[in-house]
Short mmCIF file of C-alpha atoms in Angstrom, two decimals:
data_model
loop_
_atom_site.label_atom_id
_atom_site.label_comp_id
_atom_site.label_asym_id
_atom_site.label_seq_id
_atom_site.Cartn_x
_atom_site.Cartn_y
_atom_site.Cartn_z
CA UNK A 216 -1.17 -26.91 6.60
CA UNK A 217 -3.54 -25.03 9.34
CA UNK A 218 -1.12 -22.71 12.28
CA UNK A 219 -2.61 -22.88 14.80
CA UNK A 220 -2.28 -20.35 17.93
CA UNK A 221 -0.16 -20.44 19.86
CA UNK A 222 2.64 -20.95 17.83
CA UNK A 223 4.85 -24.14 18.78
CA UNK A 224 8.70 -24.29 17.64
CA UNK A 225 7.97 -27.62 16.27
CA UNK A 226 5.14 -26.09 14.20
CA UNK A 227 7.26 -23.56 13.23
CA UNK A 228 10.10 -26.03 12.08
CA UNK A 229 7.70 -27.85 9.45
CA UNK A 230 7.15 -24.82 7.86
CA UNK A 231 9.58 -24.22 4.05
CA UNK A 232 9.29 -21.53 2.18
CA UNK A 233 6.94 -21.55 -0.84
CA UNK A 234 4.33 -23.24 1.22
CA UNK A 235 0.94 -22.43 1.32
CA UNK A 236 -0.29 -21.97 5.05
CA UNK A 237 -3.16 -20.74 7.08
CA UNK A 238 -3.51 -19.21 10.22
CA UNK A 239 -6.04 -19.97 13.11
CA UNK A 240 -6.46 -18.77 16.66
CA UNK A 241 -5.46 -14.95 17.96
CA UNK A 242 -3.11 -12.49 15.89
CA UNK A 243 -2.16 -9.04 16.92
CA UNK A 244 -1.87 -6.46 14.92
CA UNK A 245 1.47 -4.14 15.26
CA UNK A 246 3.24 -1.64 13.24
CA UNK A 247 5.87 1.09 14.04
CA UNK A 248 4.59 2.59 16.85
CA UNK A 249 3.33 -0.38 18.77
CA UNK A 250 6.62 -1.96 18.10
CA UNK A 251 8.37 0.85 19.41
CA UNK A 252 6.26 0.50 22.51
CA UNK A 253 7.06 -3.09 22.98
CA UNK A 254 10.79 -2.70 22.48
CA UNK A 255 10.63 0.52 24.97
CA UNK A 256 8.80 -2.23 27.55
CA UNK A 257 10.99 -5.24 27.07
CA UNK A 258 14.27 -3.14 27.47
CA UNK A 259 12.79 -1.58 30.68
CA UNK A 260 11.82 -5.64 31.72
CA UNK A 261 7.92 -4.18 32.21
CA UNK A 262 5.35 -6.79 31.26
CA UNK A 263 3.26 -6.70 28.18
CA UNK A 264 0.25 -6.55 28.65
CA UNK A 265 -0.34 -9.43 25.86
CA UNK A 266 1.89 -12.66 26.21
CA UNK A 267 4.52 -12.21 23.54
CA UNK A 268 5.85 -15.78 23.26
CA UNK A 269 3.90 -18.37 21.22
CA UNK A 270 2.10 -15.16 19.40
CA UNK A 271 1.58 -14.21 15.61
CA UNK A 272 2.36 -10.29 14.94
CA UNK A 273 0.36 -9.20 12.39
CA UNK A 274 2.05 -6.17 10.85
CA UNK A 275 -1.30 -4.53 9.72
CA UNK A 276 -3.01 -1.30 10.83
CA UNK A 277 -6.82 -2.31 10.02
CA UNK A 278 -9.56 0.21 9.38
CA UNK A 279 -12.39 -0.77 12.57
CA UNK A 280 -16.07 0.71 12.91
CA UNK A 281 -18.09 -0.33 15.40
CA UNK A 282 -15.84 -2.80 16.79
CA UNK A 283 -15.69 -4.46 13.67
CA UNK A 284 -12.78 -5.15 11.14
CA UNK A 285 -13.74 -3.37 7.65
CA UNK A 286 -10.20 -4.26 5.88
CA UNK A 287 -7.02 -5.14 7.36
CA UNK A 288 -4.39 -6.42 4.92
CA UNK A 289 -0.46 -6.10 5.32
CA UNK A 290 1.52 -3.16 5.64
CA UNK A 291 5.37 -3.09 4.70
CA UNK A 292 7.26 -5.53 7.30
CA UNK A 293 11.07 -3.79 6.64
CA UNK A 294 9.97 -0.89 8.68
CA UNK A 295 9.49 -3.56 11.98
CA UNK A 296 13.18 -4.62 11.01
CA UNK A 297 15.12 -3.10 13.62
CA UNK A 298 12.28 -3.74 16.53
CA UNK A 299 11.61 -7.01 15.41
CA UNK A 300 15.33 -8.71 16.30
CA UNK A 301 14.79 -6.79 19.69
CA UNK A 302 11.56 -9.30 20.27
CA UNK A 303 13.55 -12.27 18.48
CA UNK A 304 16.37 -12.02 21.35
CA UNK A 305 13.60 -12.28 23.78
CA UNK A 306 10.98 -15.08 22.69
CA UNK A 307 10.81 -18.81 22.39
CA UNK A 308 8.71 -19.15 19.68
CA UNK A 309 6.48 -16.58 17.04
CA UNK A 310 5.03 -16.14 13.40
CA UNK A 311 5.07 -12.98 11.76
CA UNK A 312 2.26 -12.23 9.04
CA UNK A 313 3.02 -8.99 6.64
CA UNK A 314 4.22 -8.04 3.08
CA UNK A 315 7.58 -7.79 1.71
CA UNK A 316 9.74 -9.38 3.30
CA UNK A 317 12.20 -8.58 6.45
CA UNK A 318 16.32 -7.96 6.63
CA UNK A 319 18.84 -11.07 6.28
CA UNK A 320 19.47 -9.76 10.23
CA UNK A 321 16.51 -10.62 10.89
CA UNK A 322 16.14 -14.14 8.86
CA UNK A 323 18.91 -14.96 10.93
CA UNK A 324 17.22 -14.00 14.29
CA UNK A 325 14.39 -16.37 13.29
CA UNK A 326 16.56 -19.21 12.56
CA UNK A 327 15.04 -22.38 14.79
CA UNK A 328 12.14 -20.02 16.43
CA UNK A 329 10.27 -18.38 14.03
CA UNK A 330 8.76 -17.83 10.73
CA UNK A 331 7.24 -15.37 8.42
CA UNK A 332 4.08 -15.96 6.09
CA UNK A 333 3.21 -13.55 3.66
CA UNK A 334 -0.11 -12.22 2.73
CA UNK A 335 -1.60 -10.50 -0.19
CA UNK A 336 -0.82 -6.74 0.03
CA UNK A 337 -3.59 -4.43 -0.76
CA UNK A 338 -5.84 -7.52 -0.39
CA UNK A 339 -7.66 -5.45 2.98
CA UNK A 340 -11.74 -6.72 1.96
CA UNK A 341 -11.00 -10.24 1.95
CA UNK A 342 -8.23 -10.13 5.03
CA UNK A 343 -11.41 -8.95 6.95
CA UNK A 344 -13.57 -11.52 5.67
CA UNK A 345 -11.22 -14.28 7.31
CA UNK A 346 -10.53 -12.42 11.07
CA UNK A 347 -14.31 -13.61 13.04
CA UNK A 348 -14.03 -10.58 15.66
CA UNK A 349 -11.75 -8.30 18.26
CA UNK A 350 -10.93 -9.96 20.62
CA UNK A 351 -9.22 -6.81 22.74
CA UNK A 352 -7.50 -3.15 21.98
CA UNK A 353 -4.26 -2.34 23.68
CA UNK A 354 -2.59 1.03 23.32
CA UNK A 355 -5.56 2.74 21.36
CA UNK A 356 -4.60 6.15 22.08
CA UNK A 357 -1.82 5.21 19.16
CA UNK A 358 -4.65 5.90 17.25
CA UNK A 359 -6.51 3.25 14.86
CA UNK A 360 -3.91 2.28 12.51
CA UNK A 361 -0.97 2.03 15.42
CA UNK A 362 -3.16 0.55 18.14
CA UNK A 363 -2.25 -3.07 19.34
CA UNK A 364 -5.68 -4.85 17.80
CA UNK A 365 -6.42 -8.85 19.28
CA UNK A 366 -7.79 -10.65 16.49
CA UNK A 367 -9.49 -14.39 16.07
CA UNK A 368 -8.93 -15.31 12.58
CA UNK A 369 -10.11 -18.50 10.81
CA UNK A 370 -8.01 -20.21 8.45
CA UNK A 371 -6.02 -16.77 6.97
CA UNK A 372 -4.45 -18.18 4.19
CA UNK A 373 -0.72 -17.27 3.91
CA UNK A 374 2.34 -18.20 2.06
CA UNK A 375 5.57 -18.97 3.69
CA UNK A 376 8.73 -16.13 2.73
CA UNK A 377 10.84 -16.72 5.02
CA UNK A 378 11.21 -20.20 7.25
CA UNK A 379 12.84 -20.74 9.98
CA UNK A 380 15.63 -22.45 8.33
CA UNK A 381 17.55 -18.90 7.07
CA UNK A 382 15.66 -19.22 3.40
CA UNK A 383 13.81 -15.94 2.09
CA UNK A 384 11.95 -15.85 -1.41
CA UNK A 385 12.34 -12.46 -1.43
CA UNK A 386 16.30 -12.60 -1.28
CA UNK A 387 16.35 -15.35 -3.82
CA UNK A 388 13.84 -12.96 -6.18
CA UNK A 389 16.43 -9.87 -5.04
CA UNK A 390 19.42 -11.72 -6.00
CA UNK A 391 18.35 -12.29 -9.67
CA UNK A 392 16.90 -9.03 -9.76
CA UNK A 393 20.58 -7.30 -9.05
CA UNK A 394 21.45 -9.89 -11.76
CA UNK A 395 19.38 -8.77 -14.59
CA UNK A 396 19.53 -5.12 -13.38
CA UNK A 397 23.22 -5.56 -13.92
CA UNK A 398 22.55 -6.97 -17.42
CA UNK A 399 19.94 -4.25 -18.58
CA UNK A 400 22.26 -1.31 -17.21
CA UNK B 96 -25.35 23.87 -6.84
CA UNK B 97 -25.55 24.00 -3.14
CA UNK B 98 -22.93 23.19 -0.96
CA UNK B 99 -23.94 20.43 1.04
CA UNK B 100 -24.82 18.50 -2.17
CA UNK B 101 -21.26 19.25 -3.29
CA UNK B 102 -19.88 17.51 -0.24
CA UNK B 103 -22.43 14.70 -0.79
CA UNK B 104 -20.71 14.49 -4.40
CA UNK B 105 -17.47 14.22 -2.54
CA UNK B 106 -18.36 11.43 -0.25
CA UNK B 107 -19.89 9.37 -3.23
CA UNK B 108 -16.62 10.29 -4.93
CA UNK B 109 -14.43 8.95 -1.73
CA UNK B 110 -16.66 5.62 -1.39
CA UNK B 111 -16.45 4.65 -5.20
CA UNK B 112 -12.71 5.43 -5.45
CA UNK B 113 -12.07 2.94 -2.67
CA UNK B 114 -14.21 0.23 -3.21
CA UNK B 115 -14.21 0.43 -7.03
CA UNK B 116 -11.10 -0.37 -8.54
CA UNK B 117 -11.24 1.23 -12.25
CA UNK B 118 -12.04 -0.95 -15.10
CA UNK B 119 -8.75 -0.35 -17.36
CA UNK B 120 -7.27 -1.15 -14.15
CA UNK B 121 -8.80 -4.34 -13.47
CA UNK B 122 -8.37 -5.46 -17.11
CA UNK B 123 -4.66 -4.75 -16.40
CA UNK B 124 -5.09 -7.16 -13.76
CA UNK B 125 -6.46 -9.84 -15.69
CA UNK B 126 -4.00 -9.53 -18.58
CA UNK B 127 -1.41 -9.96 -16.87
CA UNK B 128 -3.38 -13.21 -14.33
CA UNK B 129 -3.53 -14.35 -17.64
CA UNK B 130 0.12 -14.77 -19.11
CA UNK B 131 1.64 -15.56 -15.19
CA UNK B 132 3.18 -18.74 -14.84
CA UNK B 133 4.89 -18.68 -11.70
CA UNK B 134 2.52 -20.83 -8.94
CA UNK B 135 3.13 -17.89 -5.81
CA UNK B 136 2.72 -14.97 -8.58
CA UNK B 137 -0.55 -16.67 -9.59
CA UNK B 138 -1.89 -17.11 -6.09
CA UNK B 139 -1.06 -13.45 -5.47
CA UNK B 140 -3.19 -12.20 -8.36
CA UNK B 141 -6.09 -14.48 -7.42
CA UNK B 142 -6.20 -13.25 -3.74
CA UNK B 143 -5.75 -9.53 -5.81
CA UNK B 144 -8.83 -10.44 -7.63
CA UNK B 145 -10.67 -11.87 -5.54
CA UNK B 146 -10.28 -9.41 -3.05
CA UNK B 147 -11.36 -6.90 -5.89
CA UNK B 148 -14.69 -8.97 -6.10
CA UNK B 149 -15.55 -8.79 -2.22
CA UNK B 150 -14.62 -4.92 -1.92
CA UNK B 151 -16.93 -3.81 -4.46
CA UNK B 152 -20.05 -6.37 -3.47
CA UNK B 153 -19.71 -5.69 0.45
CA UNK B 154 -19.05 -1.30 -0.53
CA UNK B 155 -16.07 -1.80 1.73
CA UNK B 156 -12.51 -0.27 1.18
CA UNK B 157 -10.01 -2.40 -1.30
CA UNK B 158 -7.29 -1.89 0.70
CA UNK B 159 -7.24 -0.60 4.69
CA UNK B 160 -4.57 1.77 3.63
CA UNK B 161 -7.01 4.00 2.53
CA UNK B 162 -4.48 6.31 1.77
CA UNK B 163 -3.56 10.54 1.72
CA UNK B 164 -6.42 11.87 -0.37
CA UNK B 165 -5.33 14.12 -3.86
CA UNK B 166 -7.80 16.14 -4.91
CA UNK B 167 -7.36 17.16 -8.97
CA UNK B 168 -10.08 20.18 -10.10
CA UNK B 169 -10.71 21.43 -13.52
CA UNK B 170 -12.92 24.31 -12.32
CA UNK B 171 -14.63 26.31 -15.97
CA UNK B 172 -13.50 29.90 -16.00
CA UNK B 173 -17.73 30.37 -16.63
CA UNK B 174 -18.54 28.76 -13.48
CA UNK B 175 -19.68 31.29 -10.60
CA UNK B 176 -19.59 29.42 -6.78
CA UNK B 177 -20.81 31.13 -3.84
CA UNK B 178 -19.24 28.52 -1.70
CA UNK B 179 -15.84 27.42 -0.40
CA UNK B 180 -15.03 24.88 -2.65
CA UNK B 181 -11.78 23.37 -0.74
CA UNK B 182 -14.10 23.64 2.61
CA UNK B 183 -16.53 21.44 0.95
CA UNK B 184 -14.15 19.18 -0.17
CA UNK B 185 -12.54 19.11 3.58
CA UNK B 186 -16.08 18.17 5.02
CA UNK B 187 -16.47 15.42 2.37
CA UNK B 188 -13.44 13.70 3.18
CA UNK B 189 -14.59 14.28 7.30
CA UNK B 190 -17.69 12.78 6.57
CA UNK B 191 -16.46 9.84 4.20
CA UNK B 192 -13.75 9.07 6.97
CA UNK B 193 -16.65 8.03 9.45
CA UNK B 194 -19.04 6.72 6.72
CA UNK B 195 -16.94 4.67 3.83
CA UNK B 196 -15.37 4.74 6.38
CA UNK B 197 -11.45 5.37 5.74
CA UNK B 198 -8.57 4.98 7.90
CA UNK B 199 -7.99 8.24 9.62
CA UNK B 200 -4.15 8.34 8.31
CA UNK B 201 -3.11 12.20 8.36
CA UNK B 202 -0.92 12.86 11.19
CA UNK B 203 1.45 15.92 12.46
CA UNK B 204 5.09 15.20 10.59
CA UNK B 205 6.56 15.64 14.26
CA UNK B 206 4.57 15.06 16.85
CA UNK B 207 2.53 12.16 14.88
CA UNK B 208 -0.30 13.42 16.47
CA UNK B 209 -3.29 11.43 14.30
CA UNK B 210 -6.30 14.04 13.61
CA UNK B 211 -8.50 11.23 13.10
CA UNK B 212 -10.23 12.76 10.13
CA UNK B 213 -8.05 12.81 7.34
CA UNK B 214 -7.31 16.17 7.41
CA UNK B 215 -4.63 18.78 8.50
CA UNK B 216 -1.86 20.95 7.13
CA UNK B 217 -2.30 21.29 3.40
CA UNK B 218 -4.15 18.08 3.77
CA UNK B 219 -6.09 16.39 1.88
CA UNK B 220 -3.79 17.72 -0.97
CA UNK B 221 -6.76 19.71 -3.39
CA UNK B 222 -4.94 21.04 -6.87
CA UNK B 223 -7.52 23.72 -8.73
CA UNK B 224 -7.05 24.27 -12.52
CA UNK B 225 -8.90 26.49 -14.80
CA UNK B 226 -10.11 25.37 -17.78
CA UNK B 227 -12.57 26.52 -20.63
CA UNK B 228 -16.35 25.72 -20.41
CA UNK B 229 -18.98 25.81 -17.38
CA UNK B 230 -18.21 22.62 -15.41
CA UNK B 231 -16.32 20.98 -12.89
CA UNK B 232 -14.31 18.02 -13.08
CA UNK B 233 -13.16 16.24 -9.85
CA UNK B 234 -10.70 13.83 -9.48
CA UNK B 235 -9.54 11.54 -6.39
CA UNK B 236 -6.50 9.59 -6.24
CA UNK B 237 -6.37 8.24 -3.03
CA UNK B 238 -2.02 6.84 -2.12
CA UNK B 239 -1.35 4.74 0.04
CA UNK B 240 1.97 5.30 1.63
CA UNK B 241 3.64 1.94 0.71
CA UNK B 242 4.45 2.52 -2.78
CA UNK B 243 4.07 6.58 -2.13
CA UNK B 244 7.58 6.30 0.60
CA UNK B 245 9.79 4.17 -2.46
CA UNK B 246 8.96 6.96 -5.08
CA UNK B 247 11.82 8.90 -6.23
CA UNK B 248 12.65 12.68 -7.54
CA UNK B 249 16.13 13.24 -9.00
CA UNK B 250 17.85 16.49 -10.47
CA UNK B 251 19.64 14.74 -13.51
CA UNK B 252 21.66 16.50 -15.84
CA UNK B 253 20.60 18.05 -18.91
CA UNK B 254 22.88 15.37 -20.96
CA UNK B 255 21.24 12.24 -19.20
CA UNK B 256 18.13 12.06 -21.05
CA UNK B 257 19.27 8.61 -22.13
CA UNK B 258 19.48 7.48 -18.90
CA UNK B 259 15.92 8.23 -17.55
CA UNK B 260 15.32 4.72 -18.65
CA UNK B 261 17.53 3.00 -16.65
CA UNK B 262 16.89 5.42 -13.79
CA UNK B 263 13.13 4.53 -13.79
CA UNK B 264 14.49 1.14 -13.83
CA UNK B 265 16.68 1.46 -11.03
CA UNK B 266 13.97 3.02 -9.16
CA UNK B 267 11.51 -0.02 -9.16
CA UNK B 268 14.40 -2.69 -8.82
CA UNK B 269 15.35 -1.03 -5.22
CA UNK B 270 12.17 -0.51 -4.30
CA UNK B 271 11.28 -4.41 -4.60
CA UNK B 272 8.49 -5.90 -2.96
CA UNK B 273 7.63 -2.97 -0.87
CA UNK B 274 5.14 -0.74 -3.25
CA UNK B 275 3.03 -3.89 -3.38
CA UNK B 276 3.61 -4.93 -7.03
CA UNK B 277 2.49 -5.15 -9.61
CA UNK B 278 2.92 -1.51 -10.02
CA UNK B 279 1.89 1.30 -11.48
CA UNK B 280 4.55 3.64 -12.48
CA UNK B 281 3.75 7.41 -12.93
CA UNK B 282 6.98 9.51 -14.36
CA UNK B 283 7.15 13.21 -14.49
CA UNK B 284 9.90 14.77 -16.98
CA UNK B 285 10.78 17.94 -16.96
CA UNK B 286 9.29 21.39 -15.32
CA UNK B 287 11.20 21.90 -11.94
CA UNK B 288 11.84 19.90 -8.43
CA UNK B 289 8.47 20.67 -7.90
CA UNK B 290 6.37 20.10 -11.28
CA UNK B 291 8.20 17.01 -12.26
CA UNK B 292 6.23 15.45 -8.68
CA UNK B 293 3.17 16.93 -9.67
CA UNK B 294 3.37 15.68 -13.51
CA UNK B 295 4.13 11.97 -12.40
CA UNK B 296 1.46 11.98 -9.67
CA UNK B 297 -1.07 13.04 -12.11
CA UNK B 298 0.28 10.54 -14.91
CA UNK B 299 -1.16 7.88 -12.52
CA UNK B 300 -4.76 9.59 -13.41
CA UNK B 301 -4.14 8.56 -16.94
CA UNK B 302 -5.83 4.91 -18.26
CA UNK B 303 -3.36 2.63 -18.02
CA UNK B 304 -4.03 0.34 -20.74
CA UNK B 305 -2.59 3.23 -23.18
CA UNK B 306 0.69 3.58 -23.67
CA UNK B 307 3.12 4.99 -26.17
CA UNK B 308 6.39 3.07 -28.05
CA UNK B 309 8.98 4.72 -25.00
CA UNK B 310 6.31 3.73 -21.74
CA UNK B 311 6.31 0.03 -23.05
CA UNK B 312 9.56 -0.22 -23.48
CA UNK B 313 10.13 1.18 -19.90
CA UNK B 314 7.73 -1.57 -19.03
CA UNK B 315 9.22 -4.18 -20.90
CA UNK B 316 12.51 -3.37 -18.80
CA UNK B 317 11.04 -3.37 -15.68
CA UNK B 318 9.23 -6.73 -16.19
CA UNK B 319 12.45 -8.52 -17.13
CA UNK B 320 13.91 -7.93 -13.84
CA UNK B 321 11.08 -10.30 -12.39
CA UNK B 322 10.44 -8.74 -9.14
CA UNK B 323 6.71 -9.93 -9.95
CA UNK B 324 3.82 -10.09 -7.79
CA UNK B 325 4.88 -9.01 -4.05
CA UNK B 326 8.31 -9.17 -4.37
CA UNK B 327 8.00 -13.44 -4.79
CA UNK B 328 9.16 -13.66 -8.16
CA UNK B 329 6.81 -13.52 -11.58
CA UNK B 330 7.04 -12.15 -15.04
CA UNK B 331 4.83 -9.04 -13.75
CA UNK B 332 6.45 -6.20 -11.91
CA UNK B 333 4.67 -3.67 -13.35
CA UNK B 334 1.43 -3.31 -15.78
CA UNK B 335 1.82 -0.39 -16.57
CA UNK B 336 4.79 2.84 -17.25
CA UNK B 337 2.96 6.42 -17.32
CA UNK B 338 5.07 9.72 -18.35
CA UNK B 339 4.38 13.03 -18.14
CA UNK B 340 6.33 15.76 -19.84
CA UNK B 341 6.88 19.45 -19.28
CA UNK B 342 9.28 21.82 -20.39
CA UNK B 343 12.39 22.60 -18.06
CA UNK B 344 15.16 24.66 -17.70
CA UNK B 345 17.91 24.31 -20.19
CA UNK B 346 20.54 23.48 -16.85
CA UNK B 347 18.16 20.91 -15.64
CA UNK B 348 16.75 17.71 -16.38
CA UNK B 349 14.21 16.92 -13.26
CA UNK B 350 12.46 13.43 -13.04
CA UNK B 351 10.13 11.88 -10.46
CA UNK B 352 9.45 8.40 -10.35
CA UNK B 353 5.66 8.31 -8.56
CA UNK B 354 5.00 4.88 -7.54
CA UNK B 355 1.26 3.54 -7.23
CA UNK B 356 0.29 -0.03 -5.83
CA UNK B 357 -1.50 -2.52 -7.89
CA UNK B 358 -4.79 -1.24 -6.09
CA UNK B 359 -4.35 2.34 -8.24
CA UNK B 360 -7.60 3.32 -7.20
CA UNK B 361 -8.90 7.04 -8.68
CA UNK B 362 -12.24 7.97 -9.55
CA UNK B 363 -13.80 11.14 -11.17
CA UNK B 364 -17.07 12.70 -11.44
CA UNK B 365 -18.07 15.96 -14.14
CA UNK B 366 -20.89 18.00 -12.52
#
């Protein structure tokens, strides 16, 4: 199945976990600080100056030259935990891409709204292969990695971790884990 | 040698390090593609390798977390220099930021102040040993900070020495899907807080394909807890267990679990 931005709940709704997905249209890339920044704005009621609902938040801090994307694959999504279900409470719709998984507190937050696909960490050549061009830069005095980057990507291929139906592969891998870890010790 | 050709070697050293993943490393890869049988763990080491494939024909960075740059010197007690050899290597990794280029990732603990070059206080990290002969050996092991912020030191007791195994264990089960698995596990054992870091950081130098009887049976532990691939479940957590061993004092019983990413990227050069 192709995603295709922006994001529509019933889109969103199709999605189970497992599945393979890709991802077409504008992403933007965020990690700690950005997110920081947009929690800071939506508790003060300031407008973004990107549209937040119907978006895909890549959590990614590419490396650019020349206004080009060299490699931008995932970084660590649990950090964006506690920002994240402060932009859940306040959007329709959205699709998270990143690596690792996020809280149960946050599964539950995306219950009936959003979902999260998961892409190869560490896989930064071929991410860039798949995103055509910046589309924008918001924020850049965050510096390169922290800056808000606009992104058109073309059929990013993702997997589906966590739907929008409260299911997580990575809590059904963590729950046998604590199983066997239980077992070895 | 003169010293811009020394930062020259630098750069080269920077832009084969992160575009070139070492060979035991890829072969690591591919074992372990190999024997997978979960569909999503399978997936994830295709995109792995085929990512692999389009970093080192298009010269461009494996991964875009580029990483805090470790600098490991064997410097010949014969060998006269009439330059500044941790200025060179400072201007290499300047220069390799804006060519390779790299992420500029150093920033002020604090103030989080990004210096856009990869360099700062005590950074990159540059370790100079002596050794016998009239040469220089330089090694890079760029670490990215996904797998570097779930690696663990802990002051165990002198009577625990069974238990390193399950610590190590313990270690990669919390840390999950975050390090990007499958790992690369670099142990230090024994020295102090300090040397046990140092001796599991540079166990991730080592090749990875050789082991002894204890390391694979680490690994064997590890794998059966089938974390695999990215945290999605597989029979590969790890690919490899690396340990490191100094002496320590007879009160204490340090170990540091050093984590690495599948993408354990390192290179070295001999001038």
């Amino acid at each position: 199945m192709n995603l295709r931005t922006p994001v529509k709940v019933g889109d969103v709704l199709k999605l189970k976990v497992g599945q393979e997905v890709t991802v077409t249209g504008t992403v933007y890339t965020a990690r700690d600080e950005a997110h920081e920044k947009i929690v800071e704005f939506l508790k003060k009621g300031e407008k973004l100056p990107f549209e937040l609902d119907g978006s895909v938040i890549y959590h990614c801090g590419p490396i650019v030259k020349d206004n080009k994307v060299i490699s931008a694959g995932p970084t660590t999504s649990a950090r964006m935990n506690k920002f994240s279900l402060e932009i859940l409470k306040r959007v329709n719709c959205i699709a998270f891409i990143g690596k690792g998984g996020m809280s149960r507190e946050v599964v539950n937050a995306m219950k009936g709204k959003a979902v999260y696909l998961a892409f190869t960490g560490g896989a930064g050549a071929l991410a860039a292969e798949r995103i055509l061009k910046i589309k924008n830069v918001y924020w850049e005095e965050l510096g390169m990695p922290e800056a808000v980057w606009e992104l058109e990507v073309e059929d990013f291929p993702c997997i589906v971790a966590i739907d929008a139906h409260g299911n997580s592969i990575y809590e059904e891998v963590e729950k046998k884990v604590k199983e066997k870890l239980k077992a070895l010790l | 040698m003169e010293y811009h050709d020394f930062v020259e070697v630098v750069v080269d050293l920077l832009k084969k390090a992160q575009t070139e993943l070492p060979e035991d490393v890829v072969e690591a890869i591919k074992i372990a593609y190999e024997q997978e049988e979960n569909e999503i763990a399978r997936k994830n080491f295709e995109i792995i390798l085929k990512n692999v494939e389009v970093a080192k024909k298009k010269k461009i960075p494996i991964c875009q977390d580029t990483g805090i740059l470790a600098f490991f010197l064997e410097i010949g007690r014969e060998l006269c220099l009439d330059f500044d050899i941790k200025k060179a290597i400072i201007d290499g990794v300047k220069k390799a930021t804006k060519e390779v280029p790299l992420r500029p990732n150093a920033v002020h603990p604090i103030t989080r102040e990004n210096s856009n070059d990869n360099t700062g206080l005590f950074i990159p990290y540059i370790d100079l040993d002596l050794v016998e002969g009239d040469r220089i050996k330089i090694s890079v092991l760029p670490k990215g900070a996904g797998s570097e912020n779930v690696s663990v030191l802990k002051m165990m007791l002198p009577s625990d020495a069974k238990k390193i195994k399950s610590f190590i264990v313990e270690t990669v089960a919390l840390a999950g899907g975050k390090p990007c698995p499958p790992i690369f596990v670099g142990v230090g054992v024994g020295g102090t807080f300090d040397l046990a870091a140092k001796l599991a950081k540079k166990a991730l130098l080592r090749n990875v394909l050789k082991m002894d009887e204890f390391e694979k049976e680490v690994l064997e532990a590890i794998n059966s807890l089938e974390i695999g691939p990215m945290g999605m479940g597989g029979k590969f957590t790890a690919l490899s267990v690396l340990i490191n061993y100094a002496h320590c004092h007879t009160a204490s019983l340090p170990v540091a679990v050093n984590i690495q990413c599948w993408a354990n990227r390192r290179a070295e050069v001999i001038l």
